[in-house]
CSV table of N, CA and C in Angstrom, one decimal:
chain,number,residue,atom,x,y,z
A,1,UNK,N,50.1,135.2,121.9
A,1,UNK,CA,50.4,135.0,120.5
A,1,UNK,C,49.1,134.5,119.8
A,2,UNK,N,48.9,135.0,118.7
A,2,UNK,CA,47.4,134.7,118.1
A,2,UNK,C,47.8,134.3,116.4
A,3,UNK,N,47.3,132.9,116.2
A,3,UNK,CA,47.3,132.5,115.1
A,3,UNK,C,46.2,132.2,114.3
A,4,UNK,N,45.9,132.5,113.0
A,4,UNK,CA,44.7,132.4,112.1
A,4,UNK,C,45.1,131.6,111.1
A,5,UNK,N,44.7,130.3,111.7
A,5,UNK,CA,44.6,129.0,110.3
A,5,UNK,C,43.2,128.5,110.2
A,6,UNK,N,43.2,127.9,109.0
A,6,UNK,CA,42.2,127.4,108.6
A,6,UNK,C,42.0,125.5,108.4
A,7,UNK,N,41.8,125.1,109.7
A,7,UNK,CA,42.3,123.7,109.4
A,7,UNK,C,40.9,123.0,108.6
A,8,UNK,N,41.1,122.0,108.0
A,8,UNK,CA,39.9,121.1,107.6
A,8,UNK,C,40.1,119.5,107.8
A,9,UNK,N,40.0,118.9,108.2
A,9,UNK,CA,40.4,117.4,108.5
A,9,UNK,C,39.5,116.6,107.6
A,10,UNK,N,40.9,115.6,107.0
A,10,UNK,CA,40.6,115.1,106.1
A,10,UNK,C,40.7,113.5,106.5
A,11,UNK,N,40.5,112.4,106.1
A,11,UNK,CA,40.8,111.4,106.4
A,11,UNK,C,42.2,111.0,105.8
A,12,UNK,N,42.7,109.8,107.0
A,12,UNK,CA,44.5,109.5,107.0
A,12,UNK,C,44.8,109.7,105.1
A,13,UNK,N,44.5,109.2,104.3
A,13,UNK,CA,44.6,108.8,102.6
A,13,UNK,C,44.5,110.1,102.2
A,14,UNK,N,43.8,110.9,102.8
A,14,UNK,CA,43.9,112.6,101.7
A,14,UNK,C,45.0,113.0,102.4
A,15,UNK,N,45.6,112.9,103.3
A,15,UNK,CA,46.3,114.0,104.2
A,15,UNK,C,47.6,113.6,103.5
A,16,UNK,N,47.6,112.2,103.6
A,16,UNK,CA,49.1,111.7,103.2
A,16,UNK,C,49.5,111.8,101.9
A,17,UNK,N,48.5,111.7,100.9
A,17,UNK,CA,48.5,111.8,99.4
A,17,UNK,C,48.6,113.5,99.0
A,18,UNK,N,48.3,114.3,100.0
A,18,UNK,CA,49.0,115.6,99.7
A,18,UNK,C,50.0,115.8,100.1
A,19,UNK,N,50.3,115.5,101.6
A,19,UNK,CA,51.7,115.5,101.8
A,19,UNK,C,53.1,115.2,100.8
A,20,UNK,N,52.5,114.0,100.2
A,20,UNK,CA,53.4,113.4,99.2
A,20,UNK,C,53.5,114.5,97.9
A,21,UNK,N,52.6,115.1,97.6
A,21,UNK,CA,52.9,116.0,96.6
A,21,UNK,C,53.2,117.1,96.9
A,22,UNK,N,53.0,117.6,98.1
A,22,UNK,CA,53.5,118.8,98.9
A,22,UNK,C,54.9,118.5,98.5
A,23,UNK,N,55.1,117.2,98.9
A,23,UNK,CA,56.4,117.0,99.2
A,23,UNK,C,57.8,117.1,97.8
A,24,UNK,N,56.6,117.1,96.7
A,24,UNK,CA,57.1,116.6,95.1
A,24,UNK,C,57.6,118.1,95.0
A,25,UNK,N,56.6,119.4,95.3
A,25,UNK,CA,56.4,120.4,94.9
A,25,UNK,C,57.9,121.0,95.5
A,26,UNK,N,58.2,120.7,96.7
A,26,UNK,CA,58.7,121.5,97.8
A,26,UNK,C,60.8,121.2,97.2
A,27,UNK,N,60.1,119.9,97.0
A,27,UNK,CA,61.6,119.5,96.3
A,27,UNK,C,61.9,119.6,95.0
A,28,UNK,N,60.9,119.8,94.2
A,28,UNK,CA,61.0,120.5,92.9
A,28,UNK,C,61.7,122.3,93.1
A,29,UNK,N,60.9,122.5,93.9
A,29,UNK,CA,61.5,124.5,93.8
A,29,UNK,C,62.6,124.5,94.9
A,30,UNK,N,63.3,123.7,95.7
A,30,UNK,CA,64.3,123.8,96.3
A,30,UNK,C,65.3,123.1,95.4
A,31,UNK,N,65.0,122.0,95.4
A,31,UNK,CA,66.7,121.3,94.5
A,31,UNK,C,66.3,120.7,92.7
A,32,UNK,N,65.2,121.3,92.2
A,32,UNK,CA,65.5,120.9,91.1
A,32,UNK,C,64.3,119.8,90.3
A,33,UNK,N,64.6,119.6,89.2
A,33,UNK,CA,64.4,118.8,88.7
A,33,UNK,C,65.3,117.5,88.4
A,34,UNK,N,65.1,115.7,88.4
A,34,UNK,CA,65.4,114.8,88.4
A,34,UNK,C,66.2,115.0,86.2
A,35,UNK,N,67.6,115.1,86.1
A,35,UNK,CA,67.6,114.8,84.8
A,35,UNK,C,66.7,114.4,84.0
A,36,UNK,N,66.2,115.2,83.0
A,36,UNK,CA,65.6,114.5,81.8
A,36,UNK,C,63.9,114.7,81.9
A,37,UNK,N,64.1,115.0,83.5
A,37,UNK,CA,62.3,115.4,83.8
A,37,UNK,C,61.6,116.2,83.4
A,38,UNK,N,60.2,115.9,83.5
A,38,UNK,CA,59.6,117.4,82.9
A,38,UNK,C,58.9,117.8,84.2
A,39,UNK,N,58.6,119.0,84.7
A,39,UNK,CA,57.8,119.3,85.8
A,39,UNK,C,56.6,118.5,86.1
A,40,UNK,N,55.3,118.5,85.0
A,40,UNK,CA,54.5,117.6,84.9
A,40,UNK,C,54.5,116.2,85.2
A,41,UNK,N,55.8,115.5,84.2
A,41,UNK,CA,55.7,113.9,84.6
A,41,UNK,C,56.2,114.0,86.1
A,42,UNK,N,56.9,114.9,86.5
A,42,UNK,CA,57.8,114.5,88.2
A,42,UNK,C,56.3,114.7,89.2
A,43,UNK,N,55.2,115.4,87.9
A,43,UNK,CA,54.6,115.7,90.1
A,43,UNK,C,53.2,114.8,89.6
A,44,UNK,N,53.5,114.6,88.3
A,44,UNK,CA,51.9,113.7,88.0
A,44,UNK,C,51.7,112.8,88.9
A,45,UNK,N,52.0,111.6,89.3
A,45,UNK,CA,51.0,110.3,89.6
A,45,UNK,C,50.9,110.9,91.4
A,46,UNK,N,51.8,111.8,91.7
A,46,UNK,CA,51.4,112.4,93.1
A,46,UNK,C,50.3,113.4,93.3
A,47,UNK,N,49.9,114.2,92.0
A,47,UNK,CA,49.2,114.6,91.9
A,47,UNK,C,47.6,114.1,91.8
A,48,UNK,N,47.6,113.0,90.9
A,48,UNK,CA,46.8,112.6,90.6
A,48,UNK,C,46.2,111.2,91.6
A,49,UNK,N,46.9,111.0,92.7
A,49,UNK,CA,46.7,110.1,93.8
A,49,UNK,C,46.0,111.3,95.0
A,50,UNK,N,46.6,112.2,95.4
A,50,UNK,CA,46.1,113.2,95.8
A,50,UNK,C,44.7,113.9,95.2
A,51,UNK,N,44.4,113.8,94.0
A,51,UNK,CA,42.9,114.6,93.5
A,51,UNK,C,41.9,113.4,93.6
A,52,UNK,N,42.6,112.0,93.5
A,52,UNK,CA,41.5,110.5,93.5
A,52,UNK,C,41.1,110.5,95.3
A,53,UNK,N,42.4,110.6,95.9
A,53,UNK,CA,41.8,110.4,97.3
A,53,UNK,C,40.5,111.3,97.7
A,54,UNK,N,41.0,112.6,97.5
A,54,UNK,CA,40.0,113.9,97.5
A,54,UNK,C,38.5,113.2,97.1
A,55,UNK,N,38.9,113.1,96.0
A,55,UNK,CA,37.1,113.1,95.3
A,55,UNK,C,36.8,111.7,95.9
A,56,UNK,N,37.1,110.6,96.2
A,56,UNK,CA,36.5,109.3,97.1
A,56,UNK,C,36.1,110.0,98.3
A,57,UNK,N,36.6,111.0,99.0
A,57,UNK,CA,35.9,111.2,100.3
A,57,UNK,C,34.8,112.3,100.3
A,58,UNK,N,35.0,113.2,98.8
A,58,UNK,CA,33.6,114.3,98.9
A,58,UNK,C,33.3,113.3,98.0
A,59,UNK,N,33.0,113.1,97.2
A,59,UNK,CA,31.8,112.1,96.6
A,59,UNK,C,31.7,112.8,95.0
């Protein structure tokens, strides 16, 4: 069996700060939105913890 991924290794703080929004994304399009939410505010501060870790490690 032959697989084609593209890994990139990031340090522990990017991986996990995607994960977490992975995580926002994954439960937004399976169960929904939180009453009263807007898509934006639910995935912002995960979003934007995940683009700060990013750019601290490329520069």
């Amino acid at each position: 069996m032959s697989a084609r991924l593209i890994r990139i290794q990031f340090p522990l703080p990017v991986h996990d700060a995607a994960r977490a929004y992975f995580l926002d994304l994954n439960r937004t399009v399976w169960e929904g939105l939180p009453d009263g939410e807007s898509v934006r505010d639910y995935l912002e501060d995960n979003r934007l913890a995940f683009l700060d870790a990013a750019r601290a490690v490329i520069g």
